[in-house]
Amino acid sequence: MSVLRWSVADADRMARRLAVLRRCGAWVDKAVVRPGFTEPERRAQRYVAREAVQAGLHAWVDAAGNLLVRRAVGDVGDMRDAGAAAAGHASLVAGQVPGCAAAGRGNHLPGQLASDATGPIPRLILGAHLDTPPGGDRFGGAHGVVAALEVLQVVAESAGDRDLACEPVLVVFANSAGALFPHPGWGAKAVLGSVEREPADRFGTPLRHPLHQAGGDLDALDSAAWPVPPAAWLGIEVDRCGELDGSAGLGIVAGFQGRASFEIRAGARGGPVDLAVSESLAAVAAAEHGSVTLGRLILPSDEVLALVELCDPSPATLAAVQNIAARVGSPVVVRSVLTADPVDADTALAKLLAEAADLQSLPHTPITTRAGGDAQLFAAAVPAVPTGTLLLPATGDRVAGPCLTAAVEVLLQVTRTVVGLR
């Protein structure tokens, strides 16, 4: 299988969409603050849904709050689950976005695959998210969403109502980062069929109502799981952590680093416990060559919640974090939020991405990254979902427009190859 050159991405359209998404969320120190299951994320989702429907695509929300977009053709996804439809989880498009009633209301679910004589039609996930990590983020996943929507729109315009070997579906995963609700990867885990049933946020507020506001339904979570695994995953991430050398061009993800995330609830803000926790975390960071990412939230009680992520941590480092309470000598609660083992990306998709980058004369390098948590979950699933991910270099608080456009051209050409559009 080889990639064919096919350059039709609309740079101006992507720039306009990015500009709107950057305004969906509070700004703190040049960072967008858009936690999952909050109004800023819902506003961003509504905008993406409206753009999709105006482009002639079909958009809906599953029971887990994921926004899904696909071509609006024929019987793709027309097999309906009457029980899930009766549950009536609201669409972000129907009823909430003026002029977008064509999307329907909760009765087209991602797991309901159209069939032909040979069985279910496989689906390609174009994966992205709109929420930001703890403390906010300069990019907020918006580049990945805009890129995936552009790819899907161009494919739909080019394919018309033709049958494809693999149906592309944009999935904007809910609560990917877990900033407010400490369940990172929530939407991806729902698609994979493994989420908690009664989650609450860090302040004890149950998820049920915020999920309902997002168009989901906690009582219908099973309907968000795809009974047939996706055929593959393609997506774009932004290099938030300086993993790419400035001269390296695009990164083609060869694998995902192992990760472990913790919450450490410490004493009053600025007090001795807070300072002792900071010193303990600094010691852990030094032992791990600076692999600790630390964010902070101030709780209503004036306590500090330290949010810690370790990359490829050793058993000794994990033990050191768990023993912070003993080292501080004061009441401190340490809670493990997420662990993820290292996993490889798909070599065949990486090769296609590299070939497409070569056609664009783009420099690129293989990289093992800490970005792409949702893709990592799919790559580690059983059975594994082949994943292909591009990592975009960033300068300051921006990704250069030509770089995004070039990366979208790469993703578009590989998508065209995977879905069999010639």
CSV table of C-alpha atoms in Angstrom, one decimal:
chain,number,residue,atom,x,y,z
A,1,MET,CA,0.0,0.0,0.0
A,2,SER,CA,1.4,3.4,-0.9
A,3,VAL,CA,0.2,7.0,-0.4
A,4,LEU,CA,-0.9,9.2,-3.3
A,5,ARG,CA,-0.5,13.0,-3.3
A,6,TRP,CA,-3.8,14.8,-2.8
A,7,SER,CA,-3.5,18.4,-1.7
A,8,VAL,CA,-6.8,20.1,-1.0
A,9,ALA,CA,-6.9,21.2,2.7
A,10,ASP,CA,-8.3,24.7,3.2
A,11,ALA,CA,-5.8,26.6,5.3
A,12,ASP,CA,-8.1,29.7,5.7
A,13,ARG,CA,-11.0,27.5,7.0
A,14,MET,CA,-8.7,25.8,9.6
A,15,ALA,CA,-7.3,29.2,10.8
A,16,ARG,CA,-10.9,30.5,11.2
A,17,ARG,CA,-12.0,27.5,13.2
A,18,LEU,CA,-8.9,27.6,15.4
A,19,ALA,CA,-9.5,31.3,16.1
A,20,VAL,CA,-13.0,30.6,17.3
A,21,LEU,CA,-11.9,27.6,19.5
A,22,ARG,CA,-9.2,29.6,21.1
A,23,ARG,CA,-12.0,31.9,22.4
A,24,CYS,CA,-13.9,29.0,24.0
A,25,GLY,CA,-12.5,29.0,27.5
A,26,ALA,CA,-10.9,31.3,30.1
A,27,TRP,CA,-7.4,32.6,29.6
A,28,VAL,CA,-4.8,32.3,32.3
A,29,ASP,CA,-1.1,33.2,31.6
A,30,LYS,CA,-1.6,32.6,27.8
A,31,ALA,CA,-3.2,29.2,28.6
A,32,VAL,CA,-6.7,28.2,27.6
A,33,VAL,CA,-8.6,26.8,30.6
A,34,ARG,CA,-11.3,24.5,29.3
A,35,PRO,CA,-11.9,21.5,31.6
A,36,GLY,CA,-13.9,18.5,30.5
A,37,PHE,CA,-17.7,18.7,31.3
A,38,THR,CA,-17.8,22.4,31.8
A,39,GLU,CA,-19.5,25.1,29.8
A,40,PRO,CA,-16.3,26.2,27.9
A,41,GLU,CA,-15.9,22.6,26.6
A,42,ARG,CA,-19.6,22.4,25.7
A,43,ARG,CA,-19.4,25.7,23.8
A,44,ALA,CA,-16.4,24.4,21.9
A,45,GLN,CA,-18.2,21.2,21.1
A,46,ARG,CA,-21.3,23.0,19.9
A,47,TYR,CA,-19.2,25.1,17.6
A,48,VAL,CA,-17.5,22.0,16.1
A,49,ALA,CA,-20.9,20.3,15.7
A,50,ARG,CA,-22.3,23.3,13.9
A,51,GLU,CA,-19.4,23.5,11.6
A,52,ALA,CA,-19.7,19.8,10.8
A,53,VAL,CA,-23.4,20.0,10.0
A,54,GLN,CA,-23.0,23.1,7.9
A,55,ALA,CA,-20.3,21.2,5.9
A,56,GLY,CA,-22.9,18.5,5.2
A,57,LEU,CA,-21.7,16.0,7.8
A,58,HIS,CA,-23.7,14.2,10.5
A,59,ALA,CA,-22.8,15.0,14.1
A,60,TRP,CA,-24.2,13.5,17.4
A,61,VAL,CA,-23.2,12.9,21.0
A,62,ASP,CA,-22.9,9.4,22.5
A,63,ALA,CA,-23.9,8.5,26.1
A,64,ALA,CA,-20.4,9.2,27.4
A,65,GLY,CA,-20.4,12.8,26.1
A,66,ASN,CA,-18.2,12.1,23.1
A,67,LEU,CA,-18.9,14.2,20.0
A,68,LEU,CA,-18.9,12.1,16.8
A,69,VAL,CA,-19.0,13.2,13.2
A,70,ARG,CA,-19.3,11.1,10.0
A,71,ARG,CA,-20.4,11.4,6.4
A,72,ALA,CA,-24.1,11.9,6.0
A,73,VAL,CA,-24.6,9.1,3.5
A,74,GLY,CA,-26.9,6.1,3.0
A,75,ASP,CA,-26.9,3.4,5.6
A,76,VAL,CA,-23.6,4.3,7.4
A,77,GLY,CA,-24.6,3.8,11.0
A,78,ASP,CA,-28.3,3.4,10.3
A,79,MET,CA,-28.7,0.2,12.3
A,80,ARG,CA,-30.3,1.6,15.5
A,81,ASP,CA,-30.5,0.4,19.0
A,82,ALA,CA,-34.1,1.1,20.1
A,83,GLY,CA,-33.2,1.1,23.8
A,84,ALA,CA,-30.4,3.6,23.4
A,85,ALA,CA,-32.6,5.8,21.2
A,86,ALA,CA,-35.4,5.7,23.7
A,87,ALA,CA,-33.0,6.9,26.4
A,88,GLY,CA,-32.9,10.1,24.3
A,89,HIS,CA,-29.4,11.4,25.1
A,90,ALA,CA,-29.5,14.9,23.7
A,91,SER,CA,-27.5,15.8,20.6
A,92,LEU,CA,-25.3,18.9,20.7
A,93,VAL,CA,-26.6,19.6,17.3
A,94,ALA,CA,-30.3,18.9,17.5
A,95,GLY,CA,-32.0,21.2,19.9
A,96,GLN,CA,-28.9,23.1,21.1
A,97,VAL,CA,-27.4,24.6,18.0
A,98,PRO,CA,-29.8,26.7,15.8
A,99,GLY,CA,-30.2,25.5,12.3
A,100,CYS,CA,-28.6,22.1,12.9
A,101,ALA,CA,-31.6,19.9,13.4
A,102,ALA,CA,-30.6,17.6,10.5
A,103,ALA,CA,-28.3,15.7,12.8
A,104,GLY,CA,-31.0,13.7,14.6
A,105,ARG,CA,-31.4,13.0,18.3
A,106,GLY,CA,-29.3,10.3,19.9
A,107,ASN,CA,-30.4,7.5,17.5
A,108,HIS,CA,-27.2,7.0,15.5
A,109,LEU,CA,-24.6,5.5,17.7
A,110,PRO,CA,-21.0,4.7,16.8
A,111,GLY,CA,-21.1,1.1,17.7
A,112,GLN,CA,-24.1,0.5,15.3
A,113,LEU,CA,-22.2,-0.4,12.2
A,114,ALA,CA,-23.7,-0.8,8.8
A,115,SER,CA,-23.3,-4.2,7.3
A,116,ASP,CA,-22.9,-5.6,3.9
A,117,ALA,CA,-22.7,-9.2,2.7
A,118,THR,CA,-19.3,-9.7,4.3
A,119,GLY,CA,-20.1,-8.2,7.7
A,120,PRO,CA,-19.8,-4.9,9.5
A,121,ILE,CA,-18.1,-1.9,7.8
A,122,PRO,CA,-14.9,-1.1,9.7
A,123,ARG,CA,-14.3,2.4,11.0
A,124,LEU,CA,-11.3,4.7,11.1
A,125,ILE,CA,-11.1,6.9,14.2
A,126,LEU,CA,-9.9,10.4,13.5
A,127,GLY,CA,-9.2,11.1,17.2
A,128,ALA,CA,-9.0,14.4,19.1
A,129,HIS,CA,-10.2,16.2,22.2
A,130,LEU,CA,-11.2,19.8,23.2
A,131,ASP,CA,-10.6,19.8,27.0
A,132,THR,CA,-7.4,21.1,28.6
A,133,PRO,CA,-5.2,19.4,31.2
A,134,PRO,CA,-4.9,20.6,34.8
A,135,GLY,CA,-3.8,24.2,34.9
A,136,GLY,CA,-4.9,24.9,31.3
A,137,ASP,CA,-3.1,24.5,28.0
A,138,ARG,CA,-2.0,26.8,25.1
A,139,PHE,CA,-3.5,24.4,22.6
A,140,GLY,CA,-6.3,22.6,24.3
A,141,GLY,CA,-6.6,19.9,21.7
A,142,ALA,CA,-8.1,22.3,19.2
A,143,HIS,CA,-5.4,21.7,16.5
A,144,GLY,CA,-6.2,18.0,16.6
A,145,VAL,CA,-10.0,18.6,16.3
A,146,VAL,CA,-9.6,21.2,13.5
A,147,ALA,CA,-7.2,18.9,11.6
A,148,ALA,CA,-9.5,15.8,11.9
A,149,LEU,CA,-12.6,17.8,10.9
A,150,GLU,CA,-10.7,19.2,7.8
A,151,VAL,CA,-9.7,15.7,6.8
A,152,LEU,CA,-13.2,14.3,7.2
A,153,GLN,CA,-14.8,17.2,5.3
A,154,VAL,CA,-12.4,16.8,2.4
A,155,VAL,CA,-12.9,13.1,2.3
A,156,ALA,CA,-16.7,13.4,2.4
A,157,GLU,CA,-16.6,16.1,-0.4
A,158,SER,CA,-14.4,13.9,-2.6
A,159,ALA,CA,-16.1,10.5,-1.9
A,160,GLY,CA,-19.7,11.7,-2.3
A,161,ASP,CA,-22.0,8.8,-1.5
A,162,ARG,CA,-19.5,6.1,-2.6
A,163,ASP,CA,-18.9,3.1,-0.4
A,164,LEU,CA,-15.5,3.2,1.3
A,165,ALA,CA,-13.4,0.3,2.5
A,166,CYS,CA,-13.3,1.9,5.9
A,167,GLU,CA,-15.6,4.7,7.1
A,168,PRO,CA,-13.8,7.7,8.7
A,169,VAL,CA,-15.4,9.0,11.9
A,170,LEU,CA,-14.2,12.1,13.9
A,171,VAL,CA,-14.4,11.4,17.6
A,172,VAL,CA,-13.9,14.3,19.9
A,173,PHE,CA,-13.3,12.5,23.2
A,174,ALA,CA,-14.8,13.8,26.3
A,175,ASN,CA,-12.7,14.6,29.4
A,176,SER,CA,-9.5,13.4,27.8
A,177,ALA,CA,-7.2,15.3,30.3
A,178,GLY,CA,-9.2,14.8,33.5
A,179,ALA,CA,-8.6,18.3,34.8
A,180,LEU,CA,-11.8,18.7,36.8
A,181,PHE,CA,-13.2,15.1,36.8
A,182,PRO,CA,-10.2,12.9,37.8
A,183,HIS,CA,-10.9,10.3,35.1
A,184,PRO,CA,-8.5,11.1,32.3
A,185,GLY,CA,-9.3,9.2,29.1
A,186,TRP,CA,-13.0,9.0,30.1
A,187,GLY,CA,-14.4,9.2,26.6
A,188,ALA,CA,-11.9,6.8,25.1
A,189,LYS,CA,-12.5,4.3,27.9
A,190,ALA,CA,-16.2,4.5,27.3
A,191,VAL,CA,-15.7,3.6,23.6
A,192,LEU,CA,-13.5,0.7,24.8
A,193,GLY,CA,-16.2,-0.3,27.3
A,194,SER,CA,-14.3,0.4,30.6
A,195,VAL,CA,-15.5,3.5,32.6
A,196,GLU,CA,-16.5,4.0,36.2
A,197,ARG,CA,-20.3,4.1,36.8
A,198,GLU,CA,-20.7,6.8,39.4
A,199,PRO,CA,-17.8,9.3,39.0
A,200,ALA,CA,-17.5,12.6,40.7
A,201,ASP,CA,-15.2,15.6,40.3
A,202,ARG,CA,-12.4,16.7,42.6
A,203,PHE,CA,-14.9,18.7,44.7
A,204,GLY,CA,-17.3,15.8,45.1
A,205,THR,CA,-19.9,16.8,42.5
A,206,PRO,CA,-21.3,13.8,40.7
A,207,LEU,CA,-20.8,13.6,37.0
A,208,ARG,CA,-24.4,12.7,36.2
A,209,HIS,CA,-25.7,16.3,35.7
A,210,PRO,CA,-22.7,17.7,33.8
A,211,LEU,CA,-22.7,14.7,31.6
A,212,HIS,CA,-26.4,15.2,30.9
A,213,GLN,CA,-25.7,18.9,30.0
A,214,ALA,CA,-23.1,17.7,27.5
A,215,GLY,CA,-25.7,15.4,25.8
A,216,GLY,CA,-24.6,12.2,27.5
A,217,ASP,CA,-26.5,9.7,29.8
A,218,LEU,CA,-24.8,7.9,32.7
A,219,ASP,CA,-27.5,5.2,32.7
A,220,ALA,CA,-26.8,4.4,29.0
A,221,LEU,CA,-23.0,4.2,29.1
A,222,ASP,CA,-23.0,0.7,27.6
A,223,SER,CA,-24.3,2.2,24.4
A,224,ALA,CA,-21.1,4.3,24.0
A,225,ALA,CA,-19.0,1.1,23.7
A,226,TRP,CA,-18.2,0.0,20.1
A,227,PRO,CA,-18.9,-3.7,19.8
A,228,VAL,CA,-16.6,-3.9,16.9
A,229,PRO,CA,-13.1,-2.4,17.4
A,230,PRO,CA,-12.1,0.4,15.1
A,231,ALA,CA,-9.9,-0.6,12.2
A,232,ALA,CA,-7.4,2.1,13.0
A,233,TRP,CA,-6.7,5.5,14.7
A,234,LEU,CA,-5.2,8.6,13.1
A,235,GLY,CA,-4.6,11.9,14.8
A,236,ILE,CA,-2.5,15.0,15.4
A,237,GLU,CA,-1.0,16.2,18.7
A,238,VAL,CA,0.9,19.3,19.6
A,239,ASP,CA,4.3,19.0,21.2
A,240,ARG,CA,3.5,20.6,24.5
A,241,CYS,CA,6.6,19.3,26.3
A,242,GLY,CA,9.4,20.3,24.0
A,243,GLU,CA,10.0,16.7,22.9
A,244,LEU,CA,10.8,17.8,19.3
A,245,ASP,CA,14.0,19.5,18.4
A,246,GLY,CA,13.2,22.8,16.7
A,247,SER,CA,14.8,21.5,13.5
A,248,ALA,CA,13.2,18.2,13.5
A,249,GLY,CA,10.0,19.1,11.7
A,250,LEU,CA,7.1,16.8,12.3
A,251,GLY,CA,7.3,14.0,14.7
A,252,ILE,CA,5.9,10.6,13.6
A,253,VAL,CA,5.0,8.8,16.8
A,254,ALA,CA,6.7,5.4,17.1
A,255,GLY,CA,5.5,4.8,20.6
A,256,PHE,CA,4.0,6.2,23.8
A,257,GLN,CA,5.8,6.6,27.1
A,258,GLY,CA,4.6,4.9,30.2
A,259,ARG,CA,2.8,7.3,32.5
A,260,ALA,CA,1.6,7.4,36.1
A,261,SER,CA,-0.6,10.2,37.4
A,262,PHE,CA,-1.3,11.1,41.1
A,263,GLU,CA,-3.3,13.6,43.1
A,264,ILE,CA,-1.7,14.8,46.3
A,265,ARG,CA,-4.0,16.7,48.6
A,266,ALA,CA,-1.9,18.9,51.0
A,267,GLY,CA,-2.5,21.4,53.7
A,268,ALA,CA,-3.5,25.1,53.6
A,269,ARG,CA,-2.3,27.1,50.6
A,270,GLY,CA,1.2,28.5,51.2
A,271,GLY,CA,1.5,26.6,54.5
A,272,PRO,CA,4.3,24.3,55.7
A,273,VAL,CA,2.6,21.2,54.4
A,274,ASP,CA,2.2,22.7,50.9
A,275,LEU,CA,5.9,23.7,50.9
A,276,ALA,CA,7.0,20.3,52.1
A,277,VAL,CA,5.0,18.6,49.4
A,278,SER,CA,6.6,20.9,46.8
A,279,GLU,CA,10.1,20.0,48.1
A,280,SER,CA,9.3,16.3,48.0
A,281,LEU,CA,8.1,16.5,44.5
A,282,ALA,CA,11.2,18.4,43.5
A,283,ALA,CA,13.3,15.6,44.9
A,284,VAL,CA,11.2,13.1,42.8
A,285,ALA,CA,11.7,15.2,39.7
A,286,ALA,CA,15.4,15.4,40.2
A,287,ALA,CA,15.6,11.6,40.6
A,288,GLU,CA,13.7,11.2,37.4
A,289,HIS,CA,15.6,13.8,35.5
A,290,GLY,CA,12.8,16.3,35.6
A,291,SER,CA,10.0,14.0,34.3
A,292,VAL,CA,7.4,15.3,36.8
A,293,THR,CA,4.7,17.5,35.4
A,294,LEU,CA,3.0,19.5,38.2
A,295,GLY,CA,-0.3,21.3,38.1
A,296,ARG,CA,-2.2,22.8,41.1
A,297,LEU,CA,-5.8,23.4,42.1
A,298,ILE,CA,-6.9,25.4,45.1
A,299,LEU,CA,-9.8,23.7,46.9
A,300,PRO,CA,-12.6,25.6,48.7
A,301,SER,CA,-11.0,24.6,52.0
A,302,ASP,CA,-7.8,26.5,50.9
A,303,GLU,CA,-6.1,23.1,50.6
A,304,VAL,CA,-3.8,22.6,47.6
A,305,LEU,CA,-4.3,19.7,45.2
A,306,ALA,CA,-1.0,18.8,43.5
A,307,LEU,CA,-1.5,17.0,40.2
A,308,VAL,CA,1.6,15.0,39.3
A,309,GLU,CA,2.4,13.0,36.1
A,310,LEU,CA,5.5,10.9,35.8
A,311,CYS,CA,6.8,9.6,32.5
A,312,ASP,CA,8.3,6.0,32.4
A,313,PRO,CA,8.6,6.0,36.2
A,314,SER,CA,10.7,3.3,37.9
A,315,PRO,CA,9.2,1.3,40.8
A,316,ALA,CA,11.4,3.3,43.1
A,317,THR,CA,10.0,6.6,41.9
A,318,LEU,CA,6.4,5.3,42.2
A,319,ALA,CA,7.2,4.3,45.7
A,320,ALA,CA,8.7,7.7,46.4
A,321,VAL,CA,5.5,9.4,45.4
A,322,GLN,CA,3.4,7.1,47.4
A,323,ASN,CA,5.6,7.7,50.4
A,324,ILE,CA,5.4,11.5,50.2
A,325,ALA,CA,3.0,11.5,53.1
A,326,ALA,CA,5.5,9.8,55.4
A,327,ARG,CA,8.3,12.2,54.2
A,328,VAL,CA,6.2,15.3,54.9
A,329,GLY,CA,5.1,14.2,58.3
A,330,SER,CA,1.7,15.8,58.1
A,331,PRO,CA,-1.7,14.8,56.8
A,332,VAL,CA,-1.4,14.3,53.1
A,333,VAL,CA,-3.5,12.1,50.8
A,334,VAL,CA,-2.0,10.5,47.8
A,335,ARG,CA,-4.3,9.0,45.2
A,336,SER,CA,-3.3,7.2,42.0
A,337,VAL,CA,-5.4,8.5,39.1
A,338,LEU,CA,-3.9,6.8,36.0
A,339,THR,CA,-1.3,4.3,35.1
A,340,ALA,CA,-0.4,3.5,31.5
A,341,ASP,CA,2.3,1.1,30.3
A,342,PRO,CA,4.6,2.0,27.3
A,343,VAL,CA,3.1,0.8,24.0
A,344,ASP,CA,4.2,1.0,20.4
A,345,ALA,CA,2.4,2.8,17.6
A,346,ASP,CA,1.6,0.9,14.4
A,347,THR,CA,4.6,0.5,12.2
A,348,ALA,CA,2.6,0.3,9.0
A,349,LEU,CA,0.7,3.5,9.7
A,350,ALA,CA,4.0,5.2,10.8
A,351,LYS,CA,5.5,4.2,7.4
A,352,LEU,CA,2.5,5.7,5.6
A,353,LEU,CA,2.8,8.9,7.5
A,354,ALA,CA,6.5,9.1,6.7
A,355,GLU,CA,5.9,8.5,3.0
A,356,ALA,CA,3.2,11.2,2.9
A,357,ALA,CA,5.5,13.6,4.7
A,358,ASP,CA,8.2,12.9,2.1
A,359,LEU,CA,5.7,13.7,-0.7
A,360,GLN,CA,5.3,17.1,1.0
A,361,SER,CA,9.1,17.5,1.4
A,362,LEU,CA,8.6,17.8,5.1
A,363,PRO,CA,11.4,16.8,7.5
A,364,HIS,CA,10.2,14.3,10.1
A,365,THR,CA,11.6,12.1,12.8
A,366,PRO,CA,10.3,9.1,14.7
A,367,ILE,CA,9.6,9.9,18.4
A,368,THR,CA,8.3,8.3,21.5
A,369,THR,CA,6.0,10.7,23.2
A,370,ARG,CA,4.1,11.5,26.4
A,371,ALA,CA,1.3,13.1,24.3
A,372,GLY,CA,-1.7,11.3,22.9
A,373,GLY,CA,-3.2,9.7,25.9
A,374,ASP,CA,-6.4,8.6,24.1
A,375,ALA,CA,-4.4,7.1,21.3
A,376,GLN,CA,-2.3,5.2,23.8
A,377,LEU,CA,-5.4,3.7,25.3
A,378,PHE,CA,-6.5,2.3,21.9
A,379,ALA,CA,-3.0,1.1,21.1
A,380,ALA,CA,-2.9,-0.8,24.4
A,381,ALA,CA,-6.4,-2.3,24.1
A,382,VAL,CA,-7.1,-6.0,23.6
A,383,PRO,CA,-7.2,-6.4,20.6
A,384,ALA,CA,-4.9,-3.5,19.9
A,385,VAL,CA,-6.1,-0.8,17.6
A,386,PRO,CA,-3.4,0.3,15.1
A,387,THR,CA,-2.6,3.9,15.8
A,388,GLY,CA,-0.8,6.5,13.7
A,389,THR,CA,-0.1,10.0,15.2
A,390,LEU,CA,1.7,13.1,14.1
A,391,LEU,CA,3.3,15.4,16.6
A,392,LEU,CA,3.4,19.1,15.6
A,393,PRO,CA,6.2,21.4,16.8
A,394,ALA,CA,5.1,24.5,18.7
A,395,THR,CA,6.8,27.9,19.2
A,396,GLY,CA,5.6,29.9,22.2
A,397,ASP,CA,1.9,29.7,22.4
A,398,ARG,CA,1.3,29.0,18.7
A,399,VAL,CA,1.7,26.3,16.0
A,400,ALA,CA,2.7,27.8,12.7
A,401,GLY,CA,-0.1,27.8,10.2
A,402,PRO,CA,1.9,26.4,7.4
A,403,CYS,CA,3.1,23.6,9.7
A,404,LEU,CA,-0.5,22.7,10.6
A,405,THR,CA,-1.6,22.8,7.0
A,406,ALA,CA,1.3,20.6,5.9
A,407,ALA,CA,0.5,18.1,8.7
A,408,VAL,CA,-3.1,18.0,7.7
A,409,GLU,CA,-2.1,17.2,4.1
A,410,VAL,CA,-0.1,14.3,5.4
A,411,LEU,CA,-3.0,13.0,7.5
A,412,LEU,CA,-5.4,13.5,4.6
A,413,GLN,CA,-3.3,11.5,2.3
A,414,VAL,CA,-2.9,8.6,4.7
A,415,THR,CA,-6.7,8.7,5.5
A,416,ARG,CA,-7.4,8.5,1.8
A,417,THR,CA,-5.2,5.4,1.6
A,418,VAL,CA,-6.7,3.7,4.6
A,419,VAL,CA,-10.3,4.3,3.5
A,420,GLY,CA,-9.6,3.2,-0.1
A,421,LEU,CA,-10.4,6.5,-1.8
A,422,ARG,CA,-8.6,6.6,-5.1
